[in-house]
PDB file of C-alpha atoms and ligand atoms in Angstrom:
ATOM      1  CA  MET M  16     196.925  33.564 162.340  1.00 92.00           C
ATOM      2  CA  LEU M  17     198.723  36.315 164.206  1.00 96.00           C
ATOM      3  CA  ASN M  18     199.781  39.108 161.833  1.00 97.00           C
ATOM      4  CA  ILE M  19     201.529  41.981 163.580  1.00 98.00           C
ATOM      5  CA  ILE M  20     202.732  45.240 162.067  1.00 98.00           C
ATOM      6  CA  LEU M  21     205.660  46.825 163.931  1.00 98.00           C
ATOM      7  CA  PHE M  22     205.545  50.517 163.188  1.00 98.00           C
ATOM      8  CA  GLY M  23     207.579  53.597 164.059  1.00 98.00           C
ATOM      9  CA  PRO M  24     210.102  56.115 162.759  1.00 97.00           C
ATOM     10  CA  PRO M  25     213.590  55.126 161.527  1.00 97.00           C
ATOM     11  CA  GLY M  26     215.585  53.819 164.468  1.00 96.00           C
ATOM     12  CA  ALA M  27     212.535  53.183 166.678  1.00 98.00           C
ATOM     13  CA  GLY M  28     213.723  49.610 167.190  1.00 97.00           C
ATOM     14  CA  LYS M  29     211.401  47.746 164.823  1.00 97.00           C
ATOM     15  CA  GLY M  30     214.153  45.365 163.695  1.00 96.00           C
ATOM     16  CA  THR M  31     215.466  44.875 167.244  1.00 96.00           C
ATOM     17  CA  GLN M  32     212.033  44.061 168.677  1.00 97.00           C
ATOM     18  CA  SER M  33     211.035  41.854 165.721  1.00 97.00           C
ATOM     19  CA  GLU M  34     213.924  39.534 166.628  1.00 94.00           C
ATOM     20  CA  MET M  35     212.511  39.108 170.169  1.00 91.00           C
ATOM     21  CA  LEU M  36     208.886  38.785 169.027  1.00 94.00           C
ATOM     22  CA  LYS M  37     209.441  36.161 166.327  1.00 93.00           C
ATOM     23  CA  LYS M  38     211.070  33.765 168.801  1.00 88.00           C
ATOM     24  CA  GLU M  39     208.359  34.243 171.427  1.00 86.00           C
ATOM     25  CA  HIS M  40     205.417  33.644 169.054  1.00 90.00           C
ATOM     26  CA  LYS M  41     206.991  31.539 166.243  1.00 91.00           C
ATOM     27  CA  LEU M  42     206.206  34.085 163.558  1.00 96.00           C
ATOM     28  CA  ILE M  43     207.872  34.754 160.196  1.00 97.00           C
ATOM     29  CA  HIS M  44     209.744  38.072 160.306  1.00 97.00           C
ATOM     30  CA  LEU M  45     209.402  40.110 157.105  1.00 98.00           C
ATOM     31  CA  SER M  46     211.534  43.258 157.094  1.00 98.00           C
ATOM     32  CA  THR M  47     211.278  45.216 153.862  1.00 97.00           C
ATOM     33  CA  GLY M  48     214.513  47.039 154.820  1.00 95.00           C
ATOM     34  CA  ASP M  49     216.389  43.695 155.151  1.00 96.00           C
ATOM     35  CA  LEU M  50     214.824  42.318 151.959  1.00 96.00           C
ATOM     36  CA  LEU M  51     215.832  45.425 150.015  1.00 96.00           C
ATOM     37  CA  ARG M  52     219.391  45.321 151.413  1.00 94.00           C
ATOM     38  CA  ALA M  53     219.644  41.626 150.419  1.00 95.00           C
ATOM     39  CA  GLU M  54     218.574  42.502 146.863  1.00 94.00           C
ATOM     40  CA  ARG M  55     221.155  45.291 146.833  1.00 93.00           C
ATOM     41  CA  SER M  56     223.944  42.976 148.030  1.00 94.00           C
ATOM     42  CA  ALA M  57     223.020  40.488 145.306  1.00 96.00           C
ATOM     43  CA  GLN M  58     223.109  43.389 142.797  1.00 95.00           C
ATOM     44  CA  THR M  59     219.740  42.411 141.278  1.00 95.00           C
ATOM     45  CA  ASP M  60     217.913  44.968 139.102  1.00 93.00           C
ATOM     46  CA  LEU M  61     215.455  45.488 141.935  1.00 92.00           C
ATOM     47  CA  GLY M  62     218.353  45.997 144.402  1.00 94.00           C
ATOM     48  CA  LYS M  63     220.066  48.554 142.184  1.00 93.00           C
ATOM     49  CA  LYS M  64     216.812  50.469 141.807  1.00 93.00           C
ATOM     50  CA  ALA M  65     216.191  50.381 145.584  1.00 95.00           C
ATOM     51  CA  GLU M  66     219.713  51.568 146.424  1.00 94.00           C
ATOM     52  CA  PHE M  67     219.103  54.833 144.583  1.00 94.00           C
ATOM     53  CA  PHE M  68     216.138  55.677 146.865  1.00 96.00           C
ATOM     54  CA  ILE M  69     217.581  54.288 150.146  1.00 96.00           C
ATOM     55  CA  ASN M  70     220.806  56.317 149.840  1.00 94.00           C
ATOM     56  CA  GLN M  71     218.749  59.491 149.467  1.00 95.00           C
ATOM     57  CA  GLY M  72     216.607  58.695 152.501  1.00 96.00           C
ATOM     58  CA  LYS M  73     213.557  58.264 150.284  1.00 97.00           C
ATOM     59  CA  LEU M  74     210.948  55.522 150.285  1.00 97.00           C
ATOM     60  CA  VAL M  75     211.350  52.884 147.610  1.00 97.00           C
ATOM     61  CA  PRO M  76     208.351  52.920 145.166  1.00 97.00           C
ATOM     62  CA  ASP M  77     205.220  51.142 146.443  1.00 97.00           C
ATOM     63  CA  GLU M  78     205.014  48.594 143.620  1.00 95.00           C
ATOM     64  CA  VAL M  79     208.536  47.328 144.398  1.00 95.00           C
ATOM     65  CA  VAL M  80     207.930  46.628 148.111  1.00 97.00           C
ATOM     66  CA  ILE M  81     204.359  45.357 147.601  1.00 96.00           C
ATOM     67  CA  GLY M  82     205.658  42.825 145.046  1.00 94.00           C
ATOM     68  CA  MET M  83     208.367  41.691 147.465  1.00 95.00           C
ATOM     69  CA  ILE M  84     205.859  41.103 150.285  1.00 96.00           C
ATOM     70  CA  GLU M  85     203.456  39.253 147.981  1.00 95.00           C
ATOM     71  CA  HIS M  86     206.296  36.930 146.988  1.00 95.00           C
ATOM     72  CA  GLN M  87     207.158  36.280 150.656  1.00 96.00           C
ATOM     73  CA  LEU M  88     203.551  35.475 151.616  1.00 96.00           C
ATOM     74  CA  GLU M  89     203.429  32.901 148.838  1.00 94.00           C
ATOM     75  CA  ALA M  90     206.754  31.424 149.961  1.00 95.00           C
ATOM     76  CA  HIS M  91     205.445  30.884 153.520  1.00 95.00           C
ATOM     77  CA  GLU M  92     202.027  29.284 153.086  1.00 91.00           C
ATOM     78  CA  GLU M  93     202.644  27.155 156.214  1.00 92.00           C
ATOM     79  CA  ALA M  94     203.300  30.165 158.517  1.00 94.00           C
ATOM     80  CA  GLN M  95     201.423  30.604 161.808  1.00 93.00           C
ATOM     81  CA  GLY M  96     201.657  34.340 161.320  1.00 96.00           C
ATOM     82  CA  PHE M  97     203.922  37.215 160.302  1.00 97.00           C
ATOM     83  CA  ILE M  98     205.678  40.242 161.735  1.00 98.00           C
ATOM     84  CA  PHE M  99     205.640  43.027 159.172  1.00 98.00           C
ATOM     85  CA  ASP M 100     208.655  45.194 160.063  1.00 98.00           C
ATOM     86  CA  GLY M 101     208.847  48.474 158.154  1.00 97.00           C
ATOM     87  CA  PHE M 102     205.815  47.623 156.028  1.00 98.00           C
ATOM     88  CA  PRO M 103     203.366  49.212 155.253  1.00 98.00           C
ATOM     89  CA  ARG M 104     205.029  52.641 155.028  1.00 98.00           C
ATOM     90  CA  THR M 105     202.332  54.337 152.896  1.00 98.00           C
ATOM     91  CA  LYS M 106     198.534  54.116 152.838  1.00 97.00           C
ATOM     92  CA  GLU M 107     198.813  52.521 149.389  1.00 98.00           C
ATOM     93  CA  GLN M 108     200.955  49.751 150.908  1.00 98.00           C
ATOM     94  CA  ALA M 109     198.450  49.350 153.776  1.00 98.00           C
ATOM     95  CA  ARG M 110     195.570  48.863 151.345  1.00 98.00           C
ATOM     96  CA  ALA M 111     197.640  46.386 149.311  1.00 98.00           C
ATOM     97  CA  LEU M 112     198.484  44.424 152.479  1.00 98.00           C
ATOM     98  CA  ASP M 113     194.807  44.136 153.430  1.00 97.00           C
ATOM     99  CA  GLU M 114     193.991  42.793 149.950  1.00 97.00           C
ATOM    100  CA  MET M 115     196.901  40.325 149.940  1.00 96.00           C
ATOM    101  CA  LEU M 116     196.027  38.939 153.370  1.00 97.00           C
ATOM    102  CA  LYS M 117     192.365  38.624 152.362  1.00 97.00           C
ATOM    103  CA  ARG M 118     193.443  36.493 149.402  1.00 95.00           C
ATOM    104  CA  HIS M 119     195.270  34.273 151.925  1.00 93.00           C
ATOM    105  CA  GLN M 120     192.080  34.076 154.131  1.00 94.00           C
ATOM    106  CA  THR M 121     193.626  36.108 156.928  1.00 96.00           C
ATOM    107  CA  GLN M 122     193.974  39.720 158.135  1.00 97.00           C
ATOM    108  CA  VAL M 123     196.097  42.169 160.151  1.00 98.00           C
ATOM    109  CA  SER M 124     195.730  41.399 163.895  1.00 97.00           C
ATOM    110  CA  GLY M 125     197.082  44.780 164.960  1.00 97.00           C
ATOM    111  CA  MET M 126     199.666  47.506 164.512  1.00 98.00           C
ATOM    112  CA  ILE M 127     202.134  48.231 167.338  1.00 98.00           C
ATOM    113  CA  GLU M 128     203.625  51.720 167.134  1.00 98.00           C
ATOM    114  CA  LEU M 129     206.934  52.248 168.953  1.00 98.00           C
ATOM    115  CA  LYS M 130     207.061  55.782 170.338  1.00 98.00           C
ATOM    116  CA  VAL M 131     210.563  57.316 170.489  1.00 98.00           C
ATOM    117  CA  ASP M 132     211.453  61.023 170.498  1.00 96.00           C
ATOM    118  CA  GLN M 133     213.458  62.488 167.643  1.00 95.00           C
ATOM    119  CA  ILE M 134     216.637  63.294 169.633  1.00 96.00           C
ATOM    120  CA  GLU M 135     216.935  59.649 170.719  1.00 97.00           C
ATOM    121  CA  LEU M 136     216.259  58.399 167.165  1.00 97.00           C
ATOM    122  CA  VAL M 137     219.069  60.488 165.700  1.00 97.00           C
ATOM    123  CA  GLU M 138     221.466  59.401 168.483  1.00 97.00           C
ATOM    124  CA  ARG M 139     220.694  55.699 167.894  1.00 96.00           C
ATOM    125  CA  LEU M 140     221.095  55.902 164.131  1.00 96.00           C
ATOM    126  CA  LEU M 141     224.353  57.885 164.297  1.00 96.00           C
ATOM    127  CA  LEU M 142     225.691  55.335 166.790  1.00 95.00           C
ATOM    128  CA  ARG M 143     224.746  52.491 164.451  1.00 94.00           C
ATOM    129  CA  GLY M 144     226.183  54.400 161.459  1.00 94.00           C
ATOM    130  CA  ALA M 145     229.564  54.609 163.191  1.00 93.00           C
ATOM    131  CA  THR M 146     229.949  50.828 163.014  1.00 92.00           C
ATOM    132  CA  SER M 147     227.457  49.499 160.418  1.00 87.00           C
ATOM    133  CA  GLY M 148     228.733  51.410 157.422  1.00 85.00           C
ATOM    134  CA  ARG M 149     225.103  51.904 156.343  1.00 89.00           C
ATOM    135  CA  ALA M 150     225.091  54.775 153.848  1.00 90.00           C
ATOM    136  CA  ASP M 151     221.668  55.899 155.104  1.00 94.00           C
ATOM    137  CA  ASP M 152     222.813  56.276 158.741  1.00 95.00           C
ATOM    138  CA  THR M 153     224.575  59.609 158.162  1.00 94.00           C
ATOM    139  CA  GLU M 154     223.325  62.912 159.619  1.00 94.00           C
ATOM    140  CA  ASP M 155     221.782  64.437 156.487  1.00 95.00           C
ATOM    141  CA  VAL M 156     220.203  61.186 155.241  1.00 96.00           C
ATOM    142  CA  ILE M 157     218.752  60.486 158.733  1.00 96.00           C
ATOM    143  CA  ALA M 158     217.090  63.936 158.643  1.00 96.00           C
ATOM    144  CA  LYS M 159     215.612  63.124 155.215  1.00 97.00           C
ATOM    145  CA  ARG M 160     214.368  59.708 156.415  1.00 97.00           C
ATOM    146  CA  ILE M 161     212.624  61.306 159.399  1.00 96.00           C
ATOM    147  CA  ARG M 162     210.998  63.906 157.094  1.00 97.00           C
ATOM    148  CA  GLU M 163     209.844  61.164 154.715  1.00 97.00           C
ATOM    149  CA  TYR M 164     208.397  59.314 157.733  1.00 97.00           C
ATOM    150  CA  GLU M 165     206.483  62.393 158.930  1.00 96.00           C
ATOM    151  CA  ASP M 166     205.065  63.099 155.433  1.00 97.00           C
ATOM    152  CA  LYS M 167     204.233  59.647 154.082  1.00 97.00           C
ATOM    153  CA  THR M 168     204.406  57.014 156.798  1.00 98.00           C
ATOM    154  CA  LYS M 169     202.932  58.573 159.960  1.00 97.00           C
ATOM    155  CA  PRO M 170     199.433  58.806 158.367  1.00 97.00           C
ATOM    156  CA  VAL M 171     199.422  54.993 158.060  1.00 98.00           C
ATOM    157  CA  ALA M 172     198.747  54.814 161.839  1.00 98.00           C
ATOM    158  CA  ASP M 173     195.372  56.526 161.225  1.00 97.00           C
ATOM    159  CA  TYR M 174     194.442  53.791 158.764  1.00 97.00           C
ATOM    160  CA  TYR M 175     194.689  51.206 161.574  1.00 97.00           C
ATOM    161  CA  ARG M 176     193.238  53.541 164.233  1.00 97.00           C
ATOM    162  CA  GLU M 177     190.074  53.715 162.113  1.00 97.00           C
ATOM    163  CA  GLN M 178     189.930  49.896 162.226  1.00 96.00           C
ATOM    164  CA  GLN M 179     190.556  49.850 166.035  1.00 96.00           C
ATOM    165  CA  LYS M 180     193.784  47.942 165.403  1.00 97.00           C
ATOM    166  CA  HIS M 181     196.305  50.528 166.578  1.00 97.00           C
ATOM    167  CA  PHE M 182     198.339  50.071 169.802  1.00 97.00           C
ATOM    168  CA  ALA M 183     201.027  52.493 171.049  1.00 98.00           C
ATOM    169  CA  VAL M 184     204.035  51.321 173.083  1.00 98.00           C
ATOM    170  CA  ASP M 185     206.764  53.425 174.745  1.00 98.00           C
ATOM    171  CA  GLY M 186     209.917  52.516 172.732  1.00 98.00           C
ATOM    172  CA  VAL M 187     212.431  54.117 175.130  1.00 98.00           C
ATOM    173  CA  GLY M 188     214.218  51.991 177.744  1.00 97.00           C
ATOM    174  CA  GLU M 189     215.965  48.619 177.935  1.00 97.00           C
ATOM    175  CA  VAL M 190     215.337  46.355 174.920  1.00 97.00           C
ATOM    176  CA  GLU M 191     213.971  43.558 177.208  1.00 96.00           C
ATOM    177  CA  GLU M 192     211.620  45.963 178.998  1.00 98.00           C
ATOM    178  CA  ILE M 193     210.206  47.185 175.658  1.00 98.00           C
ATOM    179  CA  ALA M 194     209.801  43.553 174.559  1.00 97.00           C
ATOM    180  CA  ARG M 195     207.714  42.927 177.721  1.00 97.00           C
ATOM    181  CA  ARG M 196     205.510  45.937 176.892  1.00 97.00           C
ATOM    182  CA  ILE M 197     205.017  44.621 173.354  1.00 97.00           C
ATOM    183  CA  ASN M 198     204.163  41.135 174.614  1.00 96.00           C
ATOM    184  CA  GLN M 199     201.415  42.512 176.824  1.00 96.00           C
ATOM    185  CA  VAL M 200     199.840  44.132 173.766  1.00 97.00           C
ATOM    186  CA  VAL M 201     200.203  40.928 171.729  1.00 96.00           C
ATOM    187  CA  GLU M 202     198.404  38.956 174.464  1.00 94.00           C
ATOM    188  CA  GLU M 203     195.608  41.560 174.307  1.00 92.00           C
ATOM    189  CA  MET M 204     195.467  41.145 170.507  1.00 91.00           C
ATOM    190  CA  LYS M 205     195.169  37.365 170.800  1.00 86.00           C
ATOM    191  CA  ARG M 206     192.089  37.625 173.092  1.00 82.00           C
TER     192      ARG M 206
HETATM  193  P1  B4P A 303     214.639  49.927 157.644  1.00 91.81           P
HETATM  194  O1  B4P A 303     215.633  48.858 157.470  1.00 91.81           O
HETATM  195  O2  B4P A 303     213.237  49.518 157.959  1.00 91.81           O
HETATM  196  O3  B4P A 303     215.315  50.872 158.732  1.00 91.81           O
HETATM  197  P2  B4P A 303     215.026  51.529 160.119  1.00 91.81           P
HETATM  198  O4  B4P A 303     213.735  52.246 160.056  1.00 91.81           O
HETATM  199  O5  B4P A 303     216.277  52.296 160.369  1.00 91.81           O
HETATM  200  O6  B4P A 303     215.023  50.419 161.222  1.00 91.81           O
HETATM  201  P3  B4P A 303     214.413  50.092 162.647  1.00 91.81           P
HETATM  202  O7  B4P A 303     213.356  50.945 163.196  1.00 91.81           O
HETATM  203  O8  B4P A 303     214.098  48.654 162.434  1.00 91.81           O
HETATM  204  O9  B4P A 303     215.586  50.282 163.676  1.00 91.81           O
HETATM  205  P4  B4P A 303     216.485  49.218 164.413  1.00 91.81           P
HETATM  206  O10 B4P A 303     215.764  48.188 165.209  1.00 91.81           O
HETATM  207  O11 B4P A 303     217.450  48.712 163.397  1.00 91.81           O
HETATM  208  O12 B4P A 303     214.548  50.845 156.308  1.00 91.81           O
HETATM  209  C1  B4P A 303     215.676  51.324 155.594  1.00 91.81           C
HETATM  210  C2  B4P A 303     215.249  51.992 154.253  1.00 91.81           C
HETATM  211  O13 B4P A 303     214.677  50.986 153.359  1.00 91.81           O
HETATM  212  C3  B4P A 303     214.165  53.063 154.350  1.00 91.81           C
HETATM  213  O14 B4P A 303     214.703  54.337 154.673  1.00 91.81           O
HETATM  214  C4  B4P A 303     213.558  53.025 152.910  1.00 91.81           C
HETATM  215  O15 B4P A 303     214.344  53.710 151.987  1.00 91.81           O
HETATM  216  C5  B4P A 303     213.606  51.540 152.569  1.00 91.81           C
HETATM  217  N1  B4P A 303     212.330  50.849 152.877  1.00 91.81           N
HETATM  218  C6  B4P A 303     212.158  49.883 153.828  1.00 91.81           C
HETATM  219  N2  B4P A 303     210.870  49.488 153.863  1.00 91.81           N
HETATM  220  C7  B4P A 303     210.194  50.225 152.936  1.00 91.81           C
HETATM  221  C8  B4P A 303     208.831  50.293 152.521  1.00 91.81           C
HETATM  222  N3  B4P A 303     207.895  49.513 153.081  1.00 91.81           N
HETATM  223  N4  B4P A 303     208.473  51.183 151.558  1.00 91.81           N
HETATM  224  C9  B4P A 303     209.395  51.953 150.984  1.00 91.81           C
HETATM  225  N5  B4P A 303     210.702  51.954 151.323  1.00 91.81           N
HETATM  226  C10 B4P A 303     211.116  51.095 152.300  1.00 91.81           C
HETATM  227  O16 B4P A 303     217.197  50.135 165.483  1.00 91.81           O
HETATM  228  C11 B4P A 303     218.033  51.201 165.140  1.00 91.81           C
HETATM  229  C12 B4P A 303     219.199  51.313 166.113  1.00 91.81           C
HETATM  230  O17 B4P A 303     218.727  51.561 167.429  1.00 91.81           O
HETATM  231  C13 B4P A 303     220.026  50.029 166.195  1.00 91.81           C
HETATM  232  O18 B4P A 303     221.378  50.364 166.206  1.00 91.81           O
HETATM  233  C14 B4P A 303     219.606  49.398 167.504  1.00 91.81           C
HETATM  234  O19 B4P A 303     220.634  48.650 168.121  1.00 91.81           O
HETATM  235  C15 B4P A 303     219.252  50.625 168.348  1.00 91.81           C
HETATM  236  N6  B4P A 303     218.208  50.344 169.342  1.00 91.81           N
HETATM  237  C16 B4P A 303     217.100  49.584 169.158  1.00 91.81           C
HETATM  238  N7  B4P A 303     216.354  49.542 170.303  1.00 91.81           N
HETATM  239  C17 B4P A 303     217.011  50.330 171.214  1.00 91.81           C
HETATM  240  C18 B4P A 303     216.742  50.714 172.567  1.00 91.81           C
HETATM  241  N8  B4P A 303     215.668  50.289 173.232  1.00 91.81           N
HETATM  242  N9  B4P A 303     217.624  51.559 173.177  1.00 91.81           N
HETATM  243  C19 B4P A 303     218.727  51.988 172.517  1.00 91.81           C
HETATM  244  N10 B4P A 303     219.042  51.668 171.250  1.00 91.81           N
HETATM  245  C20 B4P A 303     218.188  50.845 170.591  1.00 91.81           C
END
């Protein structure tokens, strides 16, 4: 199985690139951001709880997102592999993912980190906020999300570096060009 983690700060293009990657390699795309927003739209208890954290630019508690991913893995027993988009975002989530995949007789193939500088991230998210209506794409919430990323999420890259599973890709440029860079890394991972 090919199990890829797409990693990077808010607005790095994880969602955008996941769309390209899933078609190319026939993978199941699991975005914790999308799953949480779907729960919120359906006004489930989980969704209401998540909304509180998302609107403040904070990470949703580990047990909530870990449970969601576990459920998705069980729902896709036939999958040839997964793209984990926006998960894991803490070391606790990374450890839980390793354990879950082990139970399914598989493992993480590699983490691809999209590198984008902070000025570009803020520009992208403000641009999206102007049309998406996403409550977390406003200037002060974006700043909080980036801080949360620096404090809690960035260290997750070390977890995969230690396992020699970390790959960095320049995330600035045309979407198609970045997709080509990612594909080169995926081919390397498959070897
Ligand atoms: P996410 O939905 O994961 O949000 P994101 O980080 O903003 O998205 P991404 O990097 O995918 O950016 P995108 O492609 O959309 O998370 C939202 C919130 O949910 C989090 O803040 C947190 O509260 C919660 N959450 C999610 N997962 C969690 C977890 N595991 N644990 C705890 N909490 C969790 O791109 C952004 C914009 O840039 C788009 O408008 C896009 O068109 C543009 N763009 C993309 N590529 C570009 C390029 N090459 N050039 C120019 N623009 C580009």
